[in-house]
Short mmCIF file of C-alpha atoms in Angstrom, two decimals:
data_model
loop_
_atom_site.label_atom_id
_atom_site.label_comp_id
_atom_site.label_asym_id
_atom_site.label_seq_id
_atom_site.Cartn_x
_atom_site.Cartn_y
_atom_site.Cartn_z
CA MET A 279 -15.07 16.19 11.67
CA ARG A 280 -13.50 15.31 8.31
CA GLN A 281 -11.63 18.65 8.25
CA PHE A 282 -10.35 17.97 11.78
CA LEU A 283 -8.98 14.56 10.71
CA VAL A 284 -7.27 16.04 7.65
CA LEU A 285 -5.71 18.82 9.74
CA THR A 286 -4.58 16.30 12.36
CA CYS A 287 -2.92 14.12 9.68
CA LEU A 288 -1.20 17.14 8.12
CA ALA A 289 0.04 18.31 11.52
CA THR A 290 1.42 14.85 12.27
CA LEU A 291 3.24 14.63 8.92
CA THR A 292 4.64 18.13 9.40
CA ALA A 293 5.89 17.26 12.88
CA LEU A 294 7.43 14.01 11.64
CA SER A 295 9.19 15.69 8.74
CA ALA A 296 10.46 18.48 10.99
CA THR A 297 12.08 15.93 13.31
CA ALA A 298 13.45 13.71 10.54
CA GLN A 299 17.22 13.76 10.54
CA PRO A 300 18.96 13.93 7.17
CA VAL A 301 21.04 10.88 6.37
CA ASP A 302 24.77 11.51 6.29
CA LEU A 303 25.83 10.16 2.90
CA ALA A 304 29.43 10.07 4.10
CA ALA A 305 28.50 7.76 6.99
CA ASP A 306 29.16 4.05 6.55
CA LEU A 307 25.76 2.41 6.30
CA GLY A 308 27.30 -1.05 6.29
CA LYS A 309 26.40 -3.78 3.86
CA PRO A 310 23.14 -3.59 1.88
CA LEU A 311 20.35 -5.89 3.04
CA ASN A 312 19.95 -9.10 1.07
CA ALA A 313 16.52 -10.51 0.16
CA GLU A 314 16.21 -12.57 3.36
CA GLN A 315 17.15 -9.62 5.60
CA PHE A 316 14.93 -7.21 3.66
CA ASP A 317 11.95 -9.59 3.88
CA ALA A 318 12.45 -10.10 7.63
CA ARG A 319 12.72 -6.33 8.15
CA THR A 320 9.70 -5.33 6.03
CA GLN A 321 7.10 -8.11 5.75
CA GLY A 322 3.81 -7.21 7.40
CA ARG A 323 4.75 -3.53 7.64
CA THR A 324 3.61 -0.40 5.87
CA ILE A 325 6.49 2.07 5.64
CA THR A 326 6.31 5.73 4.69
CA TYR A 327 9.53 7.08 3.17
CA SER A 328 10.83 10.63 3.06
CA ALA A 329 13.17 12.43 0.68
CA GLN A 330 15.04 15.43 2.08
CA GLY A 331 12.79 15.30 5.16
CA GLN A 332 9.53 15.49 3.20
CA PRO A 333 7.04 12.59 2.79
CA TYR A 334 7.69 10.84 -0.52
CA GLY A 335 5.54 7.72 -0.63
CA THR A 336 4.34 4.64 1.24
CA GLU A 337 4.80 0.94 0.60
CA GLN A 338 3.04 -2.03 2.15
CA TYR A 339 5.10 -5.22 2.25
CA LYS A 340 3.10 -8.45 1.98
CA PRO A 341 4.02 -12.16 2.09
CA GLY A 342 5.45 -13.73 -1.05
CA HIS A 343 7.48 -10.63 -2.00
CA LYS A 344 4.29 -8.71 -2.89
CA VAL A 345 4.07 -4.93 -2.40
CA ILE A 346 1.67 -2.05 -2.79
CA TRP A 347 3.21 1.40 -3.45
CA ALA A 348 1.72 4.88 -3.56
CA PHE A 349 3.43 8.21 -3.97
CA THR A 350 1.96 10.70 -1.54
CA GLN A 351 -1.63 11.45 -2.65
CA SER A 352 -1.60 9.11 -5.65
CA GLU A 353 -3.14 5.87 -6.81
CA CYS A 354 -1.65 2.60 -5.53
CA LYS A 355 0.44 0.28 -7.68
CA GLU A 356 0.71 -3.44 -6.91
CA GLY A 357 3.95 -5.23 -7.62
CA ASP A 358 6.56 -7.79 -6.70
CA TRP A 359 10.12 -7.47 -5.48
CA PHE A 360 13.21 -9.62 -5.94
CA GLN A 361 16.93 -9.48 -5.31
CA SER A 362 19.35 -8.76 -8.16
CA ASP A 363 22.98 -8.63 -7.02
CA GLU A 364 23.04 -6.19 -4.06
CA PHE A 365 19.79 -4.52 -5.18
CA ILE A 366 16.18 -5.06 -4.19
CA CYS A 367 14.19 -4.51 -7.39
CA PHE A 368 10.49 -3.69 -7.65
CA ASP A 369 8.37 -4.63 -10.65
CA TYR A 370 5.04 -2.77 -10.86
CA GLY A 371 4.05 -4.02 -14.31
CA ASP A 372 4.37 -3.08 -17.95
CA PHE A 373 3.94 0.67 -17.65
CA VAL A 374 6.46 1.34 -14.86
CA PRO A 375 10.23 0.83 -15.33
CA LEU A 376 11.95 -1.61 -12.98
CA GLN A 377 12.96 0.19 -9.76
CA CYS A 378 16.13 -1.14 -8.08
CA TRP A 379 17.49 0.09 -4.74
CA THR A 380 20.10 -0.81 -2.16
CA PHE A 381 18.51 -0.92 1.29
CA TYR A 382 20.33 -0.41 4.57
CA ASP A 383 19.04 -0.76 8.13
CA SER A 384 20.41 2.35 9.84
CA PRO A 385 19.74 3.94 13.24
CA GLN A 386 17.41 6.39 11.40
CA GLY A 387 15.46 3.48 9.90
CA LEU A 388 15.55 1.93 6.46
CA VAL A 389 17.65 3.86 3.96
CA ALA A 390 17.22 3.25 0.22
CA LYS A 391 19.61 4.42 -2.50
CA PHE A 392 18.49 4.26 -6.12
CA ARG A 393 20.57 2.15 -8.52
CA GLY A 394 22.59 4.21 -10.94
CA ASP A 395 22.39 7.40 -8.90
CA PRO A 396 24.52 6.79 -5.76
CA ASP A 397 25.01 10.50 -5.00
CA SER A 398 21.30 11.35 -4.97
CA GLU A 399 19.45 11.97 -1.72
CA PRO A 400 18.36 8.57 -0.34
CA LEU A 401 14.87 7.70 0.82
CA VAL A 402 14.62 7.23 4.59
CA SER A 403 11.79 5.55 6.48
CA LEU A 404 9.71 8.22 8.17
CA SER A 405 7.18 5.97 9.89
CA GLU A 406 6.19 2.31 10.09
CA SER A 407 2.96 0.57 11.01
CA GLN A 408 1.23 -2.77 10.66
CA ASP A 409 -1.88 -1.12 9.19
CA PRO A 410 -2.63 -1.76 5.51
CA LEU A 411 -2.03 0.99 2.98
CA SER A 412 -5.14 3.09 2.31
CA CYS A 413 -5.38 3.24 -1.46
CA GLN A 414 -7.09 5.77 -3.66
CA GLY A 415 -8.83 4.30 -6.69
CA PRO A 416 -9.41 5.89 -10.07
CA ASP A 417 -13.21 5.52 -9.80
CA LEU A 418 -13.78 6.53 -6.18
CA GLY A 419 -16.75 8.81 -5.77
CA VAL A 420 -18.02 8.09 -9.27
#
């Protein structure tokens, strides 16, 4: 049964990434979302992002500008977010550098471009749900 569930999840992710449309960097994405717009668009949601059509990571957006992030198949990091100029910045604590992004609400979903690297491939929302993020812990199974 467990193997069936793993295979089903992998098949779903493969199908989603195969249908994900690359974001046209030349397209006008409009103005970046400000803190109020970003909060209204994300709060209560868990969003999986892709990079170049492949799953990249998932973030759960909680009230009070709280977040939980996990790269695909990694341990979760809790943090906070805030607006700085046109960027939405994420602070995950002392051991992770500040992560600042411009977010746009496009027809493909949320698009995020990393500060300081405007020509890099953006992250694009692959899927959204209201389910909490399932986190792996360092001591699971011990």
